[in-house]
Amino acid sequence: MLKSTLLLMALLSSGAAAAQKAQPALLAPLVAPSPLPVISVTPVAPTNGVRYEYQLVRLENDWRIIFAPAWRGQTVLEPDTKLFKGAKPGEVDGLLLGAINALSADGWELLEIRTSAQLLGAAQKVETSLYSSDPNRPQYDGKTTYSSDSQTRYLFRRALAR
């Protein structure tokens, strides 16, 4: 009888120890970021015997427009309000479309629109839920955050005078 009591106590104590050591179920492991960006390009038919000059317009960080080479003496277009409280909704889009329209009016032809997107990383955060009421069986909340970079470039061309 003493052996069965000791065996029962050993089983109960090992079960309680195992329950205390149980780890919360974490979120599924994250997939590694893709090493290569996803790029889409609009193809253009070749033209023989015509020489062109090119103008690149690029939206950088969703608040600044870059010109390469300089266009009308400008290499950058930025909203006036960005330093104080950020750009107003649609302000950068208006600057970009205004520049594209002005380039077209100056005789530049839209040659290519290139868009690329790349996943930079992901982070997981697991916390004890605020609504967890049982300290022996806490509830957990998980959150996954992804960061990515996307970029759109516009390439224009204009035939050179012979």
PDB file of C-alpha atoms in Angstrom:
ATOM      1  CA  MET A   1       0.000   0.000   0.000  1.00  0.00           C
ATOM      2  CA  LEU A   2       2.855   2.335   0.774  1.00  0.00           C
ATOM      3  CA  LYS A   3       4.396   1.678  -2.656  1.00  0.00           C
ATOM      4  CA  SER A   4       1.134   2.470  -4.449  1.00  0.00           C
ATOM      5  CA  THR A   5       0.728   5.692  -2.423  1.00  0.00           C
ATOM      6  CA  LEU A   6       4.278   6.774  -3.231  1.00  0.00           C
ATOM      7  CA  LEU A   7       3.776   5.918  -6.901  1.00  0.00           C
ATOM      8  CA  LEU A   8       0.522   7.905  -7.001  1.00  0.00           C
ATOM      9  CA  MET A   9       2.183  10.908  -5.329  1.00  0.00           C
ATOM     10  CA  ALA A  10       5.114  10.729  -7.769  1.00  0.00           C
ATOM     11  CA  LEU A  11       2.767  10.681 -10.758  1.00  0.00           C
ATOM     12  CA  LEU A  12       0.716  13.588  -9.448  1.00  0.00           C
ATOM     13  CA  SER A  13       3.765  15.701  -8.630  1.00  0.00           C
ATOM     14  CA  SER A  14       5.384  15.061 -12.044  1.00  0.00           C
ATOM     15  CA  GLY A  15       2.126  16.007 -13.785  1.00  0.00           C
ATOM     16  CA  ALA A  16       1.937  19.276 -11.814  1.00  0.00           C
ATOM     17  CA  ALA A  17       5.589  20.064 -12.614  1.00  0.00           C
ATOM     18  CA  ALA A  18       4.979  19.405 -16.305  1.00  0.00           C
ATOM     19  CA  ALA A  19       1.931  21.673 -16.272  1.00  0.00           C
ATOM     20  CA  GLN A  20       3.982  24.475 -14.672  1.00  0.00           C
ATOM     21  CA  LYS A  21       6.729  24.137 -17.300  1.00  0.00           C
ATOM     22  CA  ALA A  22       4.313  24.252 -20.247  1.00  0.00           C
ATOM     23  CA  GLN A  23       5.178  27.093 -22.589  1.00  0.00           C
ATOM     24  CA  PRO A  24       2.552  29.201 -24.345  1.00  0.00           C
ATOM     25  CA  ALA A  25       1.845  28.303 -27.948  1.00  0.00           C
ATOM     26  CA  LEU A  26       3.730  30.900 -30.005  1.00  0.00           C
ATOM     27  CA  LEU A  27       2.801  32.124 -33.442  1.00  0.00           C
ATOM     28  CA  ALA A  28       3.974  30.143 -36.415  1.00  0.00           C
ATOM     29  CA  PRO A  29       7.577  30.882 -37.439  1.00  0.00           C
ATOM     30  CA  LEU A  30       7.943  33.738 -39.877  1.00  0.00           C
ATOM     31  CA  VAL A  31       8.892  33.224 -43.475  1.00  0.00           C
ATOM     32  CA  ALA A  32      12.237  34.791 -44.369  1.00  0.00           C
ATOM     33  CA  PRO A  33      11.960  38.003 -46.417  1.00  0.00           C
ATOM     34  CA  SER A  34      12.129  37.485 -50.147  1.00  0.00           C
ATOM     35  CA  PRO A  35      15.653  38.278 -51.360  1.00  0.00           C
ATOM     36  CA  LEU A  36      14.557  39.669 -54.715  1.00  0.00           C
ATOM     37  CA  PRO A  37      12.024  42.432 -55.262  1.00  0.00           C
ATOM     38  CA  VAL A  38       8.918  41.928 -57.347  1.00  0.00           C
ATOM     39  CA  ILE A  39       9.263  44.152 -60.410  1.00  0.00           C
ATOM     40  CA  SER A  40       6.790  44.978 -63.142  1.00  0.00           C
ATOM     41  CA  VAL A  41       7.862  46.864 -66.267  1.00  0.00           C
ATOM     42  CA  THR A  42       5.903  48.126 -69.253  1.00  0.00           C
ATOM     43  CA  PRO A  43       7.662  47.066 -72.490  1.00  0.00           C
ATOM     44  CA  VAL A  44       8.247  49.522 -75.349  1.00  0.00           C
ATOM     45  CA  ALA A  45       8.761  48.784 -79.036  1.00  0.00           C
ATOM     46  CA  PRO A  46      12.253  49.685 -80.317  1.00  0.00           C
ATOM     47  CA  THR A  47      12.719  52.584 -82.724  1.00  0.00           C
ATOM     48  CA  ASN A  48      15.521  52.403 -85.258  1.00  0.00           C
ATOM     49  CA  GLY A  49      17.674  55.368 -86.199  1.00  0.00           C
ATOM     50  CA  VAL A  50      16.165  57.878 -83.747  1.00  0.00           C
ATOM     51  CA  ARG A  51      18.222  59.258 -80.857  1.00  0.00           C
ATOM     52  CA  TYR A  52      16.528  60.253 -77.625  1.00  0.00           C
ATOM     53  CA  GLU A  53      17.249  62.056 -74.392  1.00  0.00           C
ATOM     54  CA  TYR A  54      15.727  60.578 -71.234  1.00  0.00           C
ATOM     55  CA  GLN A  55      14.185  61.943 -68.055  1.00  0.00           C
ATOM     56  CA  LEU A  56      13.550  59.864 -64.928  1.00  0.00           C
ATOM     57  CA  VAL A  57      10.906  60.816 -62.361  1.00  0.00           C
ATOM     58  CA  ARG A  58      10.797  58.848 -59.113  1.00  0.00           C
ATOM     59  CA  LEU A  59       8.596  59.075 -56.045  1.00  0.00           C
ATOM     60  CA  GLU A  60      10.837  58.638 -52.972  1.00  0.00           C
ATOM     61  CA  ASN A  61       9.485  57.677 -49.535  1.00  0.00           C
ATOM     62  CA  ASP A  62       5.966  58.786 -50.551  1.00  0.00           C
ATOM     63  CA  TRP A  63       6.734  62.453 -49.884  1.00  0.00           C
ATOM     64  CA  ARG A  64       9.436  63.604 -52.300  1.00  0.00           C
ATOM     65  CA  ILE A  65       9.740  63.545 -56.114  1.00  0.00           C
ATOM     66  CA  ILE A  66      13.216  63.105 -57.626  1.00  0.00           C
ATOM     67  CA  PHE A  67      14.223  64.156 -61.172  1.00  0.00           C
ATOM     68  CA  ALA A  68      17.272  62.723 -62.920  1.00  0.00           C
ATOM     69  CA  PRO A  69      18.707  64.661 -64.665  1.00  0.00           C
ATOM     70  CA  ALA A  70      17.472  67.996 -63.323  1.00  0.00           C
ATOM     71  CA  TRP A  71      14.286  69.202 -64.988  1.00  0.00           C
ATOM     72  CA  ARG A  72      13.709  72.960 -65.290  1.00  0.00           C
ATOM     73  CA  GLY A  73      16.577  73.405 -62.826  1.00  0.00           C
ATOM     74  CA  GLN A  74      15.000  71.167 -60.177  1.00  0.00           C
ATOM     75  CA  THR A  75      16.189  67.807 -58.907  1.00  0.00           C
ATOM     76  CA  VAL A  76      13.613  67.526 -56.084  1.00  0.00           C
ATOM     77  CA  LEU A  77       9.967  68.515 -55.605  1.00  0.00           C
ATOM     78  CA  GLU A  78       8.620  68.489 -52.048  1.00  0.00           C
ATOM     79  CA  PRO A  79       5.413  69.704 -50.434  1.00  0.00           C
ATOM     80  CA  ASP A  80       5.822  72.971 -48.523  1.00  0.00           C
ATOM     81  CA  THR A  81       4.140  71.657 -45.370  1.00  0.00           C
ATOM     82  CA  LYS A  82       6.190  68.468 -44.871  1.00  0.00           C
ATOM     83  CA  LEU A  83       8.603  69.983 -42.343  1.00  0.00           C
ATOM     84  CA  PHE A  84       5.919  71.093 -39.920  1.00  0.00           C
ATOM     85  CA  LYS A  85       3.060  68.621 -39.955  1.00  0.00           C
ATOM     86  CA  GLY A  86       3.482  66.402 -42.989  1.00  0.00           C
ATOM     87  CA  ALA A  87       2.007  66.666 -46.436  1.00  0.00           C
ATOM     88  CA  LYS A  88      -1.715  67.142 -46.810  1.00  0.00           C
ATOM     89  CA  PRO A  89      -3.594  64.167 -48.307  1.00  0.00           C
ATOM     90  CA  GLY A  90      -3.097  64.190 -52.064  1.00  0.00           C
ATOM     91  CA  GLU A  91      -0.482  66.953 -52.044  1.00  0.00           C
ATOM     92  CA  VAL A  92       2.415  64.741 -53.195  1.00  0.00           C
ATOM     93  CA  ASP A  93       0.181  63.043 -55.762  1.00  0.00           C
ATOM     94  CA  GLY A  94      -0.755  66.469 -57.114  1.00  0.00           C
ATOM     95  CA  LEU A  95       2.923  67.440 -57.405  1.00  0.00           C
ATOM     96  CA  LEU A  96       3.736  64.182 -59.208  1.00  0.00           C
ATOM     97  CA  LEU A  97       0.853  64.442 -61.655  1.00  0.00           C
ATOM     98  CA  GLY A  98       1.607  68.120 -62.262  1.00  0.00           C
ATOM     99  CA  ALA A  99       5.214  67.232 -63.133  1.00  0.00           C
ATOM    100  CA  ILE A 100       4.105  64.390 -65.441  1.00  0.00           C
ATOM    101  CA  ASN A 101       1.627  66.708 -67.214  1.00  0.00           C
ATOM    102  CA  ALA A 102       4.271  69.429 -67.597  1.00  0.00           C
ATOM    103  CA  LEU A 103       6.760  66.924 -69.039  1.00  0.00           C
ATOM    104  CA  SER A 104       4.141  65.762 -71.549  1.00  0.00           C
ATOM    105  CA  ALA A 105       3.376  69.368 -72.501  1.00  0.00           C
ATOM    106  CA  ASP A 106       7.116  69.938 -73.084  1.00  0.00           C
ATOM    107  CA  GLY A 107       7.148  67.089 -75.631  1.00  0.00           C
ATOM    108  CA  TRP A 108       8.358  64.229 -73.407  1.00  0.00           C
ATOM    109  CA  GLU A 109       6.865  60.803 -74.167  1.00  0.00           C
ATOM    110  CA  LEU A 110       6.118  58.396 -71.307  1.00  0.00           C
ATOM    111  CA  LEU A 111       8.265  55.395 -72.111  1.00  0.00           C
ATOM    112  CA  GLU A 112       8.121  53.152 -69.061  1.00  0.00           C
ATOM    113  CA  ILE A 113       6.516  52.813 -65.650  1.00  0.00           C
ATOM    114  CA  ARG A 114       8.532  50.581 -63.352  1.00  0.00           C
ATOM    115  CA  THR A 115       7.170  49.432 -60.008  1.00  0.00           C
ATOM    116  CA  SER A 116       9.101  47.322 -57.520  1.00  0.00           C
ATOM    117  CA  ALA A 117       8.132  46.002 -54.104  1.00  0.00           C
ATOM    118  CA  GLN A 118      10.206  44.050 -51.609  1.00  0.00           C
ATOM    119  CA  LEU A 119       9.470  42.613 -48.194  1.00  0.00           C
ATOM    120  CA  LEU A 120      12.135  43.930 -45.806  1.00  0.00           C
ATOM    121  CA  GLY A 121      11.250  42.017 -42.675  1.00  0.00           C
ATOM    122  CA  ALA A 122       8.672  40.877 -40.184  1.00  0.00           C
ATOM    123  CA  ALA A 123       8.412  40.997 -36.404  1.00  0.00           C
ATOM    124  CA  GLN A 124       6.260  39.041 -33.997  1.00  0.00           C
ATOM    125  CA  LYS A 125       5.153  40.112 -30.559  1.00  0.00           C
ATOM    126  CA  VAL A 126       3.408  37.816 -28.066  1.00  0.00           C
ATOM    127  CA  GLU A 127       1.974  39.286 -24.857  1.00  0.00           C
ATOM    128  CA  THR A 128      -0.235  38.122 -22.036  1.00  0.00           C
ATOM    129  CA  SER A 129      -3.781  39.206 -22.758  1.00  0.00           C
ATOM    130  CA  LEU A 130      -5.327  41.922 -20.609  1.00  0.00           C
ATOM    131  CA  TYR A 131      -8.435  39.763 -20.406  1.00  0.00           C
ATOM    132  CA  SER A 132      -6.570  36.777 -18.961  1.00  0.00           C
ATOM    133  CA  SER A 133      -8.097  36.028 -15.547  1.00  0.00           C
ATOM    134  CA  ASP A 134      -6.527  32.685 -14.605  1.00  0.00           C
ATOM    135  CA  PRO A 135      -2.816  33.036 -13.642  1.00  0.00           C
ATOM    136  CA  ASN A 136      -2.278  29.283 -14.078  1.00  0.00           C
ATOM    137  CA  ARG A 137      -3.622  29.320 -17.637  1.00  0.00           C
ATOM    138  CA  PRO A 138      -2.917  32.747 -19.124  1.00  0.00           C
ATOM    139  CA  GLN A 139      -4.212  33.780 -22.517  1.00  0.00           C
ATOM    140  CA  TYR A 140      -1.823  35.256 -25.046  1.00  0.00           C
ATOM    141  CA  ASP A 141      -2.272  37.814 -27.815  1.00  0.00           C
ATOM    142  CA  GLY A 142       0.018  37.720 -30.849  1.00  0.00           C
ATOM    143  CA  LYS A 143       0.759  40.378 -33.426  1.00  0.00           C
ATOM    144  CA  THR A 144       2.820  40.141 -36.622  1.00  0.00           C
ATOM    145  CA  THR A 145       4.095  43.297 -38.319  1.00  0.00           C
ATOM    146  CA  TYR A 146       5.523  43.318 -41.853  1.00  0.00           C
ATOM    147  CA  SER A 147       7.672  46.065 -43.326  1.00  0.00           C
ATOM    148  CA  SER A 148       8.219  46.531 -47.033  1.00  0.00           C
ATOM    149  CA  ASP A 149       9.600  48.979 -49.541  1.00  0.00           C
ATOM    150  CA  SER A 150       7.910  49.918 -52.785  1.00  0.00           C
ATOM    151  CA  GLN A 151       9.052  52.284 -55.488  1.00  0.00           C
ATOM    152  CA  THR A 152       7.578  53.602 -58.717  1.00  0.00           C
ATOM    153  CA  ARG A 153       9.671  55.236 -61.434  1.00  0.00           C
ATOM    154  CA  TYR A 154       8.533  56.954 -64.618  1.00  0.00           C
ATOM    155  CA  LEU A 155      10.890  57.118 -67.601  1.00  0.00           C
ATOM    156  CA  PHE A 156      10.295  59.713 -70.296  1.00  0.00           C
ATOM    157  CA  ARG A 157      12.049  60.272 -73.619  1.00  0.00           C
ATOM    158  CA  ARG A 158      12.186  63.014 -76.200  1.00  0.00           C
ATOM    159  CA  ALA A 159      13.668  62.775 -79.693  1.00  0.00           C
ATOM    160  CA  LEU A 160      16.849  64.800 -80.185  1.00  0.00           C
ATOM    161  CA  ALA A 161      16.940  67.344 -82.971  1.00  0.00           C
ATOM    162  CA  ARG A 162      19.241  66.254 -85.798  1.00  0.00           C
TER     163      ARG A 162
END
